[in-house]
Coordinates of C-alpha atoms in Angstrom, one line a residue:
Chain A
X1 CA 0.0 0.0 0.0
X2 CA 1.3 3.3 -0.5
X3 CA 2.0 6.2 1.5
X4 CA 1.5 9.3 0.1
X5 CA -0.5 10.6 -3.2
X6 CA -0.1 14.1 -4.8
X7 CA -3.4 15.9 -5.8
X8 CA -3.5 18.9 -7.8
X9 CA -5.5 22.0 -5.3
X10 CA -6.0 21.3 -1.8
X11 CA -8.2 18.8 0.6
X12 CA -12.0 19.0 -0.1
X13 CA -11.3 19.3 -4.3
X14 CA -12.4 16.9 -6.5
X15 CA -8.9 15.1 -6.6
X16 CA -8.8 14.9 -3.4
X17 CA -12.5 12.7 -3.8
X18 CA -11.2 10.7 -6.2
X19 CA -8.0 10.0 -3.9
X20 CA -10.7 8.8 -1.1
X21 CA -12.2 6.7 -3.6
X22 CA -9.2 4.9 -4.9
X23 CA -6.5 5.0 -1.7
X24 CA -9.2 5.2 1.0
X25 CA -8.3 7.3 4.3
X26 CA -5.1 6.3 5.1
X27 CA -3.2 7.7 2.7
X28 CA -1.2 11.0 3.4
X29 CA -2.3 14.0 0.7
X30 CA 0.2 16.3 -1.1
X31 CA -1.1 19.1 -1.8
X32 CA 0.1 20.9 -5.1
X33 CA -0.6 24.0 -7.0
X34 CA -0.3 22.3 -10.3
X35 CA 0.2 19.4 -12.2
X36 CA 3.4 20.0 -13.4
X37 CA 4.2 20.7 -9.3
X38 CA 2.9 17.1 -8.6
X39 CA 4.5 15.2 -11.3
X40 CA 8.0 16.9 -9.6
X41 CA 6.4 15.8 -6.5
X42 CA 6.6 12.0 -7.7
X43 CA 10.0 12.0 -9.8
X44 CA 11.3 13.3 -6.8
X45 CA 10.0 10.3 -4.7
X46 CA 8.3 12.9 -2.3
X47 CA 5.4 11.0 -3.2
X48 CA 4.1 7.6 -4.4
X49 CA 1.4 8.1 -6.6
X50 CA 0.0 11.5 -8.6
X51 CA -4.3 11.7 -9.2
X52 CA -4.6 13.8 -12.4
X53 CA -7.7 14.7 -14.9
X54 CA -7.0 13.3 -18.3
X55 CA -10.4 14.1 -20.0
X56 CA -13.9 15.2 -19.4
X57 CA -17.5 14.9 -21.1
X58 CA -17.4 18.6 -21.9
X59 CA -13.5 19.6 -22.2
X60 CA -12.0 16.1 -24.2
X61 CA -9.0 15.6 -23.3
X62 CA -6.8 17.1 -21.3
X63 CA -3.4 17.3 -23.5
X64 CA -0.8 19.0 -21.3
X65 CA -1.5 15.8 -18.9
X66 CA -0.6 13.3 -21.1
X67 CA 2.1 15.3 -22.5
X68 CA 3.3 14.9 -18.4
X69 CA 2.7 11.7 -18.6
X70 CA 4.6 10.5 -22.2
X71 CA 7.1 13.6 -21.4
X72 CA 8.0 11.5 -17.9
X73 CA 8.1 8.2 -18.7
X74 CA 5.1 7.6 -16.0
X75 CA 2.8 4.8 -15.6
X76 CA -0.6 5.0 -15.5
X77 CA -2.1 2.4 -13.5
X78 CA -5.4 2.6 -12.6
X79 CA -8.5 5.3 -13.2
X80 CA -11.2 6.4 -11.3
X81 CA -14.6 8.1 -13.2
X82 CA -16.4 10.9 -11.3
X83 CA -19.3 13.5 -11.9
X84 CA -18.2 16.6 -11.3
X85 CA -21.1 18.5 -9.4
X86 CA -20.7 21.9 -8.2
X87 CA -22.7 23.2 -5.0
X88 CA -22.7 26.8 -3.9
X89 CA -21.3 27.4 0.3
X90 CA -21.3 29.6 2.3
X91 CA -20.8 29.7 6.6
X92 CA -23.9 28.5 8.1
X93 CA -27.3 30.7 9.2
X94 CA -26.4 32.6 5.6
X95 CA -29.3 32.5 3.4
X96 CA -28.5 33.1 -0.4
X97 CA -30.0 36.1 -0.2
X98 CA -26.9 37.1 2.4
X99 CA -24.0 36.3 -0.3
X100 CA -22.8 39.4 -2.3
X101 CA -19.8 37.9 -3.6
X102 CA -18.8 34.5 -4.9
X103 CA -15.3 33.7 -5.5
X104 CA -13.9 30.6 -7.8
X105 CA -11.9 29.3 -10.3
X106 CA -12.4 31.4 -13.7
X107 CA -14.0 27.1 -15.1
X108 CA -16.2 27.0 -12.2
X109 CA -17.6 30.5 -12.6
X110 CA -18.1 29.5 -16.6
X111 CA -20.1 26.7 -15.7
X112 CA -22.4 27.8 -13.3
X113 CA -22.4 31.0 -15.5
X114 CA -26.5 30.4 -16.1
X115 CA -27.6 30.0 -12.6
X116 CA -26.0 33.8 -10.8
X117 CA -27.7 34.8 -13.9
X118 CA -31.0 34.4 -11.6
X119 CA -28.9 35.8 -8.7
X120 CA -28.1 39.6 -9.9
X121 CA -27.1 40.5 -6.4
X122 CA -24.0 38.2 -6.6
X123 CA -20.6 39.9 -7.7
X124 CA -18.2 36.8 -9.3
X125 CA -14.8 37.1 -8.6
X126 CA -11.8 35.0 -10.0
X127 CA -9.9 32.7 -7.5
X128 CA -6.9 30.2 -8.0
X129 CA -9.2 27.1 -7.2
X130 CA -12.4 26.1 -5.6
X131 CA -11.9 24.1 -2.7
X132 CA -9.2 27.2 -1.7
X133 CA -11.8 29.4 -1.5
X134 CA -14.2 27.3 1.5
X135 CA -11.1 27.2 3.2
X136 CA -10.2 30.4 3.7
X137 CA -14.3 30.8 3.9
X138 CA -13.9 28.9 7.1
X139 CA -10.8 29.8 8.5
X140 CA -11.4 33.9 8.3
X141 CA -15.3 33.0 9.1
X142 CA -15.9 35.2 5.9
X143 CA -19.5 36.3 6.0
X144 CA -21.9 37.2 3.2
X145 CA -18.7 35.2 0.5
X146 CA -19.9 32.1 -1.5
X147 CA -17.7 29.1 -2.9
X148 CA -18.7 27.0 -5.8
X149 CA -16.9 23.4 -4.6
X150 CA -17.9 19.6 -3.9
X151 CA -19.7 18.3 -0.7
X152 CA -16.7 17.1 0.2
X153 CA -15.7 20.8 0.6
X154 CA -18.6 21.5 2.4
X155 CA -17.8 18.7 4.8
X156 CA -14.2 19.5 5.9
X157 CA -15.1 23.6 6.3
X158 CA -18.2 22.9 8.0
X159 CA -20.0 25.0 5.3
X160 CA -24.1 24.9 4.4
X161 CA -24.5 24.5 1.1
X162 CA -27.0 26.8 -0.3
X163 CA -28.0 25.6 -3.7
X164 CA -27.0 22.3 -5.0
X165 CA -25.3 21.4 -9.2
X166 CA -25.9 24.5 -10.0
X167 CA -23.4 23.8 -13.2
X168 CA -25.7 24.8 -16.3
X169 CA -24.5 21.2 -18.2
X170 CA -25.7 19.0 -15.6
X171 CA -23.0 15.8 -16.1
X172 CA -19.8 16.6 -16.6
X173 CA -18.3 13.1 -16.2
X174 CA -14.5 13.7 -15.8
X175 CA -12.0 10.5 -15.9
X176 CA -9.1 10.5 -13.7
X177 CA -5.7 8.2 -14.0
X178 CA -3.4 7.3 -10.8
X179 CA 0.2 7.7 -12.1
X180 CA 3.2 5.7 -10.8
X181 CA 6.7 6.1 -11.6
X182 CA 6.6 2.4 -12.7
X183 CA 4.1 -0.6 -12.5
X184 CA 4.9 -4.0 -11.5
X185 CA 1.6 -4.6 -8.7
X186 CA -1.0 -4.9 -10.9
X187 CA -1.6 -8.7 -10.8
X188 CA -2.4 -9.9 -14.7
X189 CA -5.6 -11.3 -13.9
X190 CA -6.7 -7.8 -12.9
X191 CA -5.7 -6.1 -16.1
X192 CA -8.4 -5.4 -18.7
X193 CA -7.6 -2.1 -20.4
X194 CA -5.0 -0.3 -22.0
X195 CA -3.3 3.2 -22.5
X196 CA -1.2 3.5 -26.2
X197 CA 0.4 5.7 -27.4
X198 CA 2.1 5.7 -31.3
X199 CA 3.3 7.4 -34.2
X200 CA 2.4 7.1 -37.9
X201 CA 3.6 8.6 -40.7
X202 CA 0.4 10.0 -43.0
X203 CA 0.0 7.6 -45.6
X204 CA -3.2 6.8 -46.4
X205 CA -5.4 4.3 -44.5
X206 CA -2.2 3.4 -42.1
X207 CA -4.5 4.3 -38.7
X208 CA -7.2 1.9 -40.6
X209 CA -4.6 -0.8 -40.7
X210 CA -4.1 -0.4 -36.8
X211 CA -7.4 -0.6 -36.1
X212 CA -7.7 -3.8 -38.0
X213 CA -5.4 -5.2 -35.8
X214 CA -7.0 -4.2 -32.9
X215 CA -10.6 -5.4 -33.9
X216 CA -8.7 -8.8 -35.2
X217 CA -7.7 -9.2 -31.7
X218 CA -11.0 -8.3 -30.2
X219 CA -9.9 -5.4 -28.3
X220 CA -12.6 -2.7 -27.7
X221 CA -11.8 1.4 -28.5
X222 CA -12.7 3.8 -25.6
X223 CA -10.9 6.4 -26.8
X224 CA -8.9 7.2 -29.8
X225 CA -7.4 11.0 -30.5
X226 CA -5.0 12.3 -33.1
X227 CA -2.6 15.1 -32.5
X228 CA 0.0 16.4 -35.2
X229 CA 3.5 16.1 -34.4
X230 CA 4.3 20.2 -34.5
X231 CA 8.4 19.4 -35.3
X232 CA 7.3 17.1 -37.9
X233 CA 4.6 18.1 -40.2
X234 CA 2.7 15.0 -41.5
X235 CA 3.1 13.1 -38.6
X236 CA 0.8 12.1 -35.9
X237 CA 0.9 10.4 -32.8
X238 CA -2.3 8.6 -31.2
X239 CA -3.6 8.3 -28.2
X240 CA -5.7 5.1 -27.7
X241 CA -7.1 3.4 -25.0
X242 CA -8.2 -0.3 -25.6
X243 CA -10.4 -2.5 -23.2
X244 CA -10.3 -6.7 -23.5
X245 CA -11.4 -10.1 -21.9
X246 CA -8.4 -11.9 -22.9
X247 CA -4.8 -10.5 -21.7
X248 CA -3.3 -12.7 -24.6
X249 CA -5.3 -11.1 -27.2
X250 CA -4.0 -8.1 -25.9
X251 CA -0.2 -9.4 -25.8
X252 CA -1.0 -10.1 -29.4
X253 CA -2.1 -7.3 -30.5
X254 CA 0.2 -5.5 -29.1
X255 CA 3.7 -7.3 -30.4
X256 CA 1.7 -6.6 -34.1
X257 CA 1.1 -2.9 -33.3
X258 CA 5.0 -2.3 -32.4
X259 CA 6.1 -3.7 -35.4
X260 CA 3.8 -1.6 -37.5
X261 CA 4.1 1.7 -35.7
X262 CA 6.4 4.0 -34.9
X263 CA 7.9 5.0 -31.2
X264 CA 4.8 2.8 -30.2
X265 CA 4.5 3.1 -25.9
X266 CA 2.4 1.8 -23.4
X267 CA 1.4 4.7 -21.3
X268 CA -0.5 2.1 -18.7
X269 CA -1.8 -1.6 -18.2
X270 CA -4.7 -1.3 -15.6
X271 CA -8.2 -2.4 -14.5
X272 CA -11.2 -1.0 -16.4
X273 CA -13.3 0.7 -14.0
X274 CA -16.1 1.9 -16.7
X275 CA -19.1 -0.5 -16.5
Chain B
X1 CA -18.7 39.4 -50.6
X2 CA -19.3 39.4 -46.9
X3 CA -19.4 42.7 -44.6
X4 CA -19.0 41.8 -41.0
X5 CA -16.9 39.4 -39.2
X6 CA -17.6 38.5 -35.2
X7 CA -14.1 37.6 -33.2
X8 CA -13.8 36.3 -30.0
X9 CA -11.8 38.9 -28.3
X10 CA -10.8 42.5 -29.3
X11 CA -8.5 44.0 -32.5
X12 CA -5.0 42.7 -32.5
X13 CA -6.5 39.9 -30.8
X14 CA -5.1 36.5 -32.8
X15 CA -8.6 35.9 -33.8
X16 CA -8.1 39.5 -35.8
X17 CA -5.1 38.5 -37.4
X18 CA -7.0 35.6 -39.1
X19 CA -9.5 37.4 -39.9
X20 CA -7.3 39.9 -41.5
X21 CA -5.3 36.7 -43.5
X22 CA -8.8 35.7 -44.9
X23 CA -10.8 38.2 -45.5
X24 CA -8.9 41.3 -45.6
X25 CA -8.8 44.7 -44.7
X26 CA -12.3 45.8 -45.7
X27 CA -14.3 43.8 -43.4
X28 CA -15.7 45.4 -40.6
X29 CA -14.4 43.4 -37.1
X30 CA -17.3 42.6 -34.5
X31 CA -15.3 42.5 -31.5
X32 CA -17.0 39.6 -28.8
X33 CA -16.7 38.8 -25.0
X34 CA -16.4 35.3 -25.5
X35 CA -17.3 33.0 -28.2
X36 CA -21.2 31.8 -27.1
X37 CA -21.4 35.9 -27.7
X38 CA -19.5 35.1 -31.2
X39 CA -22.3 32.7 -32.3
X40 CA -25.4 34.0 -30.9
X41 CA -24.1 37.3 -33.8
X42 CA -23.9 35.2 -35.8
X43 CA -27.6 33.5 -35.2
X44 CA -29.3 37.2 -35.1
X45 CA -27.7 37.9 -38.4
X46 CA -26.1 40.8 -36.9
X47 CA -23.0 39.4 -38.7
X48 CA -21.7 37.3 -41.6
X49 CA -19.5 35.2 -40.0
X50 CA -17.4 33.8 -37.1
X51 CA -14.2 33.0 -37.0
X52 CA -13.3 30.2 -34.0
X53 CA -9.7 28.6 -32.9
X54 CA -11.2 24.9 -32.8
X55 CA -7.8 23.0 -32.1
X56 CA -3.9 24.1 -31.2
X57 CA -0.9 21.4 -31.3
X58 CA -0.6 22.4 -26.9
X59 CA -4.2 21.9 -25.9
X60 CA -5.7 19.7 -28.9
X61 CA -9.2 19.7 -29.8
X62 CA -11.6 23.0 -28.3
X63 CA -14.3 21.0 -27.8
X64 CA -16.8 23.4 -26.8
X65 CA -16.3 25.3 -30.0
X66 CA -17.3 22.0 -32.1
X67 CA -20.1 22.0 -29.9
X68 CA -21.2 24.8 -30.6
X69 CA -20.6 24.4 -34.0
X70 CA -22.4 20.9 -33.9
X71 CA -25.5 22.5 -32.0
X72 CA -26.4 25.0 -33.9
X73 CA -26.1 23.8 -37.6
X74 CA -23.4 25.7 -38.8
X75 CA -21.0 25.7 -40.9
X76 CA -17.6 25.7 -41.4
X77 CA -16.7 27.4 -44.5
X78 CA -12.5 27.5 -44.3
X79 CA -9.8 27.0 -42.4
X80 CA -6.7 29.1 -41.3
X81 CA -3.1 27.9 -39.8
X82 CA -1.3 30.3 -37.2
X83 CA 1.7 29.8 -35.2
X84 CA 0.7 32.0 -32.1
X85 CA 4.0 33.9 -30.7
X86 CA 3.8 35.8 -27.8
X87 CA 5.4 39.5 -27.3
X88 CA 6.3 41.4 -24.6
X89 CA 5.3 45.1 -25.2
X90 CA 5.2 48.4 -23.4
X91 CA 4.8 52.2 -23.8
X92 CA 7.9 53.4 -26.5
X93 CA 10.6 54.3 -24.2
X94 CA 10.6 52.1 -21.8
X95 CA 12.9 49.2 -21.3
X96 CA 12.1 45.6 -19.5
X97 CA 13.6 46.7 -16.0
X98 CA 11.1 49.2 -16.0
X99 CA 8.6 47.0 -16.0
X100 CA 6.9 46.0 -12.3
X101 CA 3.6 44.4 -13.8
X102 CA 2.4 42.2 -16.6
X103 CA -1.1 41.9 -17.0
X104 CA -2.7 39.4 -19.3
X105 CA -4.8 36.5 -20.3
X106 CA -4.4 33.2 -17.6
X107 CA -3.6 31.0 -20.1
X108 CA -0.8 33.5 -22.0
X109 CA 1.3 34.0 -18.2
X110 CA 1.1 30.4 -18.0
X111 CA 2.7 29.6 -21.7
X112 CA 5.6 32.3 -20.8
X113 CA 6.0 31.6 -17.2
X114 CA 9.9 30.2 -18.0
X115 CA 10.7 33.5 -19.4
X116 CA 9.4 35.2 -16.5
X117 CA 11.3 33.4 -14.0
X118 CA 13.9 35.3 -15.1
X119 CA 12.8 38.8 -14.5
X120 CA 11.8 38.3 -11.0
X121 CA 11.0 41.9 -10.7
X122 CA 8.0 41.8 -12.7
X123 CA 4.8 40.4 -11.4
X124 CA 2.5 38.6 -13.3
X125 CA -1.7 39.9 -12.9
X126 CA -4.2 38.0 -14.4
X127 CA -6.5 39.6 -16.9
X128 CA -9.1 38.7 -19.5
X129 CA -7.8 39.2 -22.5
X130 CA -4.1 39.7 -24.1
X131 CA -5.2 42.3 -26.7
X132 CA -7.3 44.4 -24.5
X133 CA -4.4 45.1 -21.7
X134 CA -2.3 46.4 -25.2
X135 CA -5.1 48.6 -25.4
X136 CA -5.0 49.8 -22.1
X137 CA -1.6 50.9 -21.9
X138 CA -2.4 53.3 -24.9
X139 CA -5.3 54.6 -23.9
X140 CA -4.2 55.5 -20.0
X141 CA -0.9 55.9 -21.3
X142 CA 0.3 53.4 -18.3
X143 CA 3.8 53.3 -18.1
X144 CA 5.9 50.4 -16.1
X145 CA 2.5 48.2 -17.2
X146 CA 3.5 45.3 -19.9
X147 CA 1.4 43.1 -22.3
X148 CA 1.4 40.1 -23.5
X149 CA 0.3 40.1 -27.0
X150 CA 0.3 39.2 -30.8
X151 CA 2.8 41.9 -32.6
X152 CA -0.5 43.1 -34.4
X153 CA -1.4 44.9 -31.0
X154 CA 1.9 46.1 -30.7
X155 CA 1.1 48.1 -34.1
X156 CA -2.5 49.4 -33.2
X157 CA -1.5 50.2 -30.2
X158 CA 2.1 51.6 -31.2
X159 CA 3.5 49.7 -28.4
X160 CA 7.1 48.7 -27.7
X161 CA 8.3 45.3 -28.4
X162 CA 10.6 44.8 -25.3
X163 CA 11.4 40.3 -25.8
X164 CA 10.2 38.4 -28.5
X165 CA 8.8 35.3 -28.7
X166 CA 8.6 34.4 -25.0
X167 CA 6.2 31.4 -24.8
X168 CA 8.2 28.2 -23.6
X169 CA 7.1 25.6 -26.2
X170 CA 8.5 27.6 -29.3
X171 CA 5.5 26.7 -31.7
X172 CA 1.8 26.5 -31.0
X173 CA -0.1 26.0 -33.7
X174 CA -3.7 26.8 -33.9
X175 CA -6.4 26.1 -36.4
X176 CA -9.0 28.6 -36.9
X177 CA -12.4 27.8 -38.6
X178 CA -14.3 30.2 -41.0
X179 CA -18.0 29.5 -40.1
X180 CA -21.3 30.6 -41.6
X181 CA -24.9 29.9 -41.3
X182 CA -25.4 28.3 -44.7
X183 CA -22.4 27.2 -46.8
X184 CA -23.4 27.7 -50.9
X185 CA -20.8 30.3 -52.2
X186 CA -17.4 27.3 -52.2
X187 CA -17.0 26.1 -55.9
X188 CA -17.0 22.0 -55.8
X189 CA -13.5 22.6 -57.6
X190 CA -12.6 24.4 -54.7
X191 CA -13.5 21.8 -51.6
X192 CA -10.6 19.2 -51.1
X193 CA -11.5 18.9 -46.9
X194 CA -14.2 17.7 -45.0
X195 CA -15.0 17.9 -41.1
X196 CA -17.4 15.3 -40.6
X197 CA -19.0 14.1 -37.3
X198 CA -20.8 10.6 -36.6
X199 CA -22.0 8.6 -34.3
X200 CA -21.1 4.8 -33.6
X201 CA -22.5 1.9 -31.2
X202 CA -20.1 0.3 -29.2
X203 CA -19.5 -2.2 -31.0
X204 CA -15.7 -4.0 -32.1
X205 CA -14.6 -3.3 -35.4
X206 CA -17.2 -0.2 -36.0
X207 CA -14.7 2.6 -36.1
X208 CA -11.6 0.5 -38.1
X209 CA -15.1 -0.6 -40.5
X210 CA -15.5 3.5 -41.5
X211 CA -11.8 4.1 -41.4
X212 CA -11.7 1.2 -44.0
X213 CA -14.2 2.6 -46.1
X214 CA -12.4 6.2 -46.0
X215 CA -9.4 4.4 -47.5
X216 CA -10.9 2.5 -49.7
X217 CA -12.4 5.8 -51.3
X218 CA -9.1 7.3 -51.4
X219 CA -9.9 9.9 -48.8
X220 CA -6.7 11.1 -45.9
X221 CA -7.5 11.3 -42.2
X222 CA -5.8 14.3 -40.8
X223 CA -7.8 14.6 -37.6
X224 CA -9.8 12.0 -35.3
X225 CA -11.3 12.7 -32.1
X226 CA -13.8 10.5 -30.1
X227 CA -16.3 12.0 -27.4
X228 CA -18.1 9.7 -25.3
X229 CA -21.8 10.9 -25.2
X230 CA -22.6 11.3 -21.4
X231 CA -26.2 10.6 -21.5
X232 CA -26.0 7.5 -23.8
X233 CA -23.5 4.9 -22.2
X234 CA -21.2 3.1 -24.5
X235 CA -22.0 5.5 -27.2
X236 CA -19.3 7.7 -29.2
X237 CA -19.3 10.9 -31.3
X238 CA -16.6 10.8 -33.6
X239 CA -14.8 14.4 -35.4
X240 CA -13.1 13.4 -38.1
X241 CA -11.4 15.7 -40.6
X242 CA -10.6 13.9 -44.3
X243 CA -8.7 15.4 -47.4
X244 CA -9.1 14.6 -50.6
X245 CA -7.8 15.3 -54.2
X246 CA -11.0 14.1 -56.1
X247 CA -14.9 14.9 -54.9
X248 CA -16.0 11.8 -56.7
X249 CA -14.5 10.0 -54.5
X250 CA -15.7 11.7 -51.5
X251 CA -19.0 11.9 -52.3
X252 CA -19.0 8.1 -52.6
X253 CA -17.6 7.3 -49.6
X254 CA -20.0 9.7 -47.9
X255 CA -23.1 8.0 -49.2
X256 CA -21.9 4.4 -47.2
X257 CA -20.4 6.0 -44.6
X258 CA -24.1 7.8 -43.7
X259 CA -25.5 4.0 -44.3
X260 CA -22.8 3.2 -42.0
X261 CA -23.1 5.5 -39.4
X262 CA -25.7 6.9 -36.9
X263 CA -26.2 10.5 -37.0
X264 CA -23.9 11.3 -39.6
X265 CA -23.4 14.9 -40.3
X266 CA -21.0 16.9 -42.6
X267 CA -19.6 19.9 -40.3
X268 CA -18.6 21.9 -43.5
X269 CA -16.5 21.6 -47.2
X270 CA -14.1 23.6 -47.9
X271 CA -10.7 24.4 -49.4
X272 CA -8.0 22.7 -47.3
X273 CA -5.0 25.1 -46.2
X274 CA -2.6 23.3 -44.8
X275 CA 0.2 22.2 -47.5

């Protein structure tokens, strides 16, 4: 079991939830400022682990995190799905009427952007991050301030939450990989899914031959993006994540794909947590 | 001829600059807060057209610009390439150590936070837009105040260039779509590209099956992009981006691919820009 996990933002953030979900309790948090902080965090072997976004139902993917990831050499192995639900708190025996000012990440503010449209007497102001903001809610016992953050939030300040998902797109399911410097604990029999990553040059129908190979071995797309090699015009590299039944298919697959890509990686063997 | 184009941002703003490689000098520049602002223009007819940065080689795909592409029916009717380069300007007459403050878009301090590193004095305010601080500095005539902008500012504005070029990751990108209501002005001579969007069952084989078909018919895959659909489990919405050196055969291979495919939908056809 490990020790310590980094989390980008603080306790109470939706990282932080996702830690809970996946370590439990008894793991020590590291709280970072960034993802690029965190990542040092785990090269450094301050920590054990690193919880990161890597795409969302609204945003797609999140591109700089992979980049951390390829960029690193890091493992990913395992991921944890979460609906992202934002509540607005405030200190309790404050009615919504009593908040002139909510403060939040610029994203939170965007996506709550229809609801303080019905609450003209609330002033939005930019903040950092949105757990940040109960916290220093509690801590300065701020009156008549709002934060737009997760229950969990609500929970560890001891705020009342005053009107619940007020986001305007009411699922915003976000995915979230655990990151290891390396993986040997997964146990084979737990491993079901896949993170690739490869390079082809653009000749016609060469992704279409991959995908062949994949469907010839019965492994299942869940996600498939392009991005074009800037330093290299006309070639891309792919990131693909594959689900199976059979590890050996996927062992198969896999010894054909390296032979007919170029610089292919695997970013992560894990257990499929989407059901 | 059209008359008015809407831009997210202000003038000098990258956005301008395309608008400025496409259409010229003669079109009058609707300047918009954001981009839902750009669209809803757009919808009123209170403009011609829009012009949207819908994917860079840092962040990938903008997602919520294909959505709103997607969900209101538009369409794109061209395309436009620019490598983004980020300038350091001031009032003429001042040089960097006279600088104390840099105010500018989140995203823009965070792609030149290495350069700034190493002018500790200067600290780094966040503000909504790069263009509009340029703008700023002129009017109030704000002297030890820097921007971060395109050097199209720095001319309107008759700023100072004080460092060139200060975004870490040297080149970034970014693909801007031309986008209409209705698309009947692009000669079929003219249209080599496609940006096409479909929907596929989960099922193994169904994407490599319509990848097939697209090389069978000759046509290039320079962009793919899947989206799970929240509300539907184990269904995808695919962007795809094809080129093509003869209609014929694009026009066949979009008649099986719409057999093929659920919800098949051509984004726009245009002249492809990119050489």
């Amino acid at each position: 079991m490990i020790k310590s996990v980094a989390i980008q933002g603080i306790k109470g953030s939706f990282h932080h939830i996702v830690s809970k979900h996946y370590f439990g309790d008894q793991v020590a948090i590291h709280e970072c400022l960034s993802f690029d902080k965190a990542v040092q965090c785990l090269l450094n072997k301050e920590t054990d682990a690193v919880i990161m976004a890597i795409e969302n139902s609204i945003a797609g993917s999140i591109i700089p995190n992979y980049a951390l990831i390829d960029s690193h050499n890091l493992c990913i192995v395992g991921e944890e799905y979460l609906d992202i639900q934002h509540h607005l708190m405030a200190l309790p025996n404050q009615s919504i009427d009593d908040i002139t000012e909510v403060y939040s990440h610029p994203m939170a503010l965007l996506q709550c952007k229809a609801f303080f449209k019905t609450q003209p007497h609330i002033k939005l102001i930019e903040d950092k991050d949105t757990a940040s903001v109960a916290q220093r809610i509690q801590s300065k016992g701020l009156k008549n301030v709002g934060a737009i953050a997760s229950t969990l939030a609500a929970e560890l300040f001891q705020l009342h939450i005053l009107a619940k998902s007020i986001q305007t797109i009411k699922h915003n399911e976000t995915r979230f990989v655990i990151v290891k410097r390396e993986n040997h604990e997964i146990p084979e029999a737990d491993i079901n899914k896949a993170s690739l990553k490869f390079e082809l040059e653009h000749k016609r129908g060469s992704l279409a031959a991959m995908l062949n190979v994949m469907s010839d071995c019965k492994l299942n797309l869940t996600k498939i993006q392009s991005l074009p090699k800037i330093e290299t015009p006309w070639k891309y590299a792919f990131f693909v994540d594959v689900t199976f039944e059979d590890l050996k298919n996927y062992k198969k697959a896999k010894a054909i794909l390296k032979i007919m890509a170029q610089d292919f990686k695997v970013l992560g063997e894990y257990k499929n947590t989407k059901h």
